[in-house]
Each structure stands twice: as structure tokens, then as C-alpha cells.
PDB file of C-alpha atoms in Angstrom:
ATOM      1  CA  MET W 592     -52.178 -72.408  48.315  1.00  0.00           C
ATOM      2  CA  GLU W 593     -50.012 -73.077  45.293  1.00  0.00           C
ATOM      3  CA  ASP W 594     -46.411 -74.195  45.484  1.00  0.00           C
ATOM      4  CA  ALA W 595     -44.295 -72.264  42.964  1.00  0.00           C
ATOM      5  CA  ARG W 596     -41.927 -75.241  42.686  1.00  0.00           C
ATOM      6  CA  THR W 597     -44.505 -77.600  41.194  1.00  0.00           C
ATOM      7  CA  THR W 598     -44.560 -78.263  37.480  1.00  0.00           C
ATOM      8  CA  ASN W 599     -47.361 -79.049  35.089  1.00  0.00           C
ATOM      9  CA  PRO W 600     -46.662 -82.642  34.004  1.00  0.00           C
ATOM     10  CA  LYS W 601     -48.793 -82.442  30.867  1.00  0.00           C
ATOM     11  CA  SER W 602     -46.738 -79.615  29.425  1.00  0.00           C
ATOM     12  CA  THR W 603     -43.421 -80.813  30.824  1.00  0.00           C
ATOM     13  CA  ILE W 604     -43.121 -84.452  29.704  1.00  0.00           C
ATOM     14  CA  PRO W 605     -46.242 -85.983  28.136  1.00  0.00           C
ATOM     15  CA  GLY W 606     -47.188 -89.310  29.698  1.00  0.00           C
ATOM     16  CA  TRP W 607     -45.012 -88.726  32.757  1.00  0.00           C
ATOM     17  CA  ARG W 608     -45.722 -87.044  36.098  1.00  0.00           C
ATOM     18  CA  VAL W 609     -42.970 -84.665  37.149  1.00  0.00           C
ATOM     19  CA  ILE W 610     -42.203 -84.009  40.810  1.00  0.00           C
ATOM     20  CA  LEU W 611     -39.779 -81.580  42.405  1.00  0.00           C
ATOM     21  CA  SER W 612     -38.518 -82.933  45.707  1.00  0.00           C
ATOM     22  CA  ASP W 613     -38.025 -80.764  48.758  1.00  0.00           C
ATOM     23  CA  LYS W 614     -34.276 -81.174  48.130  1.00  0.00           C
ATOM     24  CA  GLY W 615     -34.619 -79.733  44.599  1.00  0.00           C
ATOM     25  CA  ARG W 616     -34.233 -83.040  42.745  1.00  0.00           C
ATOM     26  CA  LEU W 617     -36.532 -83.677  39.791  1.00  0.00           C
ATOM     27  CA  TRP W 618     -38.326 -86.989  39.449  1.00  0.00           C
ATOM     28  CA  ALA W 619     -40.568 -88.324  36.689  1.00  0.00           C
ATOM     29  CA  SER W 620     -42.895 -91.270  36.973  1.00  0.00           C
ATOM     30  CA  ARG W 621     -44.540 -92.787  33.898  1.00  0.00           C
ATOM     31  CA  VAL W 622     -48.335 -92.624  34.034  1.00  0.00           C
ATOM     32  CA  LEU W 623     -48.760 -96.030  32.384  1.00  0.00           C
ATOM     33  CA  PRO W 624     -46.430 -98.820  33.461  1.00  0.00           C
ATOM     34  CA  PHE W 625     -44.069-100.429  30.992  1.00  0.00           C
ATOM     35  CA  THR W 626     -44.781-104.035  30.034  1.00  0.00           C
ATOM     36  CA  ASP W 627     -42.894-106.821  31.775  1.00  0.00           C
ATOM     37  CA  ALA W 628     -40.674-107.258  28.697  1.00  0.00           C
ATOM     38  CA  GLU W 629     -39.865-103.529  28.635  1.00  0.00           C
ATOM     39  CA  THR W 630     -39.101-103.518  32.356  1.00  0.00           C
ATOM     40  CA  ASP W 631     -36.953-106.644  32.027  1.00  0.00           C
ATOM     41  CA  ALA W 632     -35.009-104.865  29.255  1.00  0.00           C
ATOM     42  CA  GLY W 633     -34.208-102.022  31.679  1.00  0.00           C
ATOM     43  CA  ALA W 634     -36.963 -99.451  31.188  1.00  0.00           C
ATOM     44  CA  ASP W 635     -37.646 -97.847  34.571  1.00  0.00           C
ATOM     45  CA  ARG W 636     -41.007 -96.287  35.364  1.00  0.00           C
ATOM     46  CA  THR W 637     -39.462 -93.687  37.701  1.00  0.00           C
ATOM     47  CA  VAL W 638     -36.316 -91.690  36.933  1.00  0.00           C
ATOM     48  CA  ASP W 639     -34.561 -88.683  38.450  1.00  0.00           C
ATOM     49  CA  ALA W 640     -32.161 -85.911  37.448  1.00  0.00           C
ATOM     50  CA  ASP W 641     -30.775 -82.538  38.509  1.00  0.00           C
ATOM     51  CA  THR W 642     -32.265 -80.451  35.674  1.00  0.00           C
ATOM     52  CA  LEU W 643     -35.352 -80.615  33.497  1.00  0.00           C
ATOM     53  CA  ASP W 644     -33.209 -81.161  30.386  1.00  0.00           C
ATOM     54  CA  GLU W 645     -31.430 -84.070  32.078  1.00  0.00           C
ATOM     55  CA  LEU W 646     -34.784 -85.463  33.221  1.00  0.00           C
ATOM     56  CA  ARG W 647     -36.173 -85.309  29.678  1.00  0.00           C
ATOM     57  CA  ALA W 648     -33.050 -87.079  28.395  1.00  0.00           C
ATOM     58  CA  GLU W 649     -33.458 -89.797  31.020  1.00  0.00           C
ATOM     59  CA  VAL W 650     -37.135 -90.250  30.119  1.00  0.00           C
ATOM     60  CA  ASP W 651     -36.202 -90.446  26.422  1.00  0.00           C
ATOM     61  CA  ARG W 652     -33.562 -93.068  27.213  1.00  0.00           C
ATOM     62  CA  HIS W 653     -36.053 -95.277  29.034  1.00  0.00           C
ATOM     63  CA  GLU W 654     -38.711 -94.823  26.361  1.00  0.00           C
ATOM     64  CA  ALA W 655     -36.107 -95.901  23.750  1.00  0.00           C
ATOM     65  CA  ILE W 656     -35.291 -99.011  25.799  1.00  0.00           C
ATOM     66  CA  ALA W 657     -39.012 -99.815  25.901  1.00  0.00           C
ATOM     67  CA  ARG W 658     -39.445 -99.298  22.144  1.00  0.00           C
ATOM     68  CA  GLU W 659     -36.503-101.576  21.433  1.00  0.00           C
ATOM     69  CA  ALA W 660     -37.859-104.254  23.766  1.00  0.00           C
ATOM     70  CA  ALA W 661     -41.331-103.991  22.229  1.00  0.00           C
ATOM     71  CA  GLY W 662     -39.795-104.420  18.775  1.00  0.00           C
ATOM     72  CA  ARG W 663     -38.103-107.647  19.870  1.00  0.00           C
ATOM     73  CA  VAL W 664     -41.358-109.040  21.230  1.00  0.00           C
ATOM     74  CA  THR W 665     -43.321-108.375  18.024  1.00  0.00           C
ATOM     75  CA  SER W 666     -40.533-109.471  15.646  1.00  0.00           C
TER      76      SER W 666
END
């Protein structure tokens, strides 16, 4: 049986698994963990939001934090 509320994570947010809770909240969990430096900088592997657009924005924000942290490590 298929649940109509589930989403396809590959087409929704590449590299992240998207979950719709039974309360209607969207969650995304990064498939690959961030490095320790990225996590220490504030990049969270799991984020949540009310809408898919808000969830994408939250994922983008954490990916940007990780990119910035990675740039500091290699500089």
C-alpha cells in the first residue's frame, strides 16, 4: 500500500531524505553527514519546516553554512 503523503526524496531535494510526519510537518535529513567542522559551524543534518519551499530554504541555509566552514578549513 502506498501512502499518498510520502515524497520522492531524489526529486524533492537531492542528497536529502524528505519525510512528512503524521502531524503534517516536513523534515529533511542529509544522506551524508556533514564533517565535524561543518557541524561545529552550525550545519544541521536534520531540519524541519511547514512547507516544501521553507524546507528547501532551510536545507540551502545549512548547505551554505557547510560550504563556508569547508572553505575556512581548506584556506
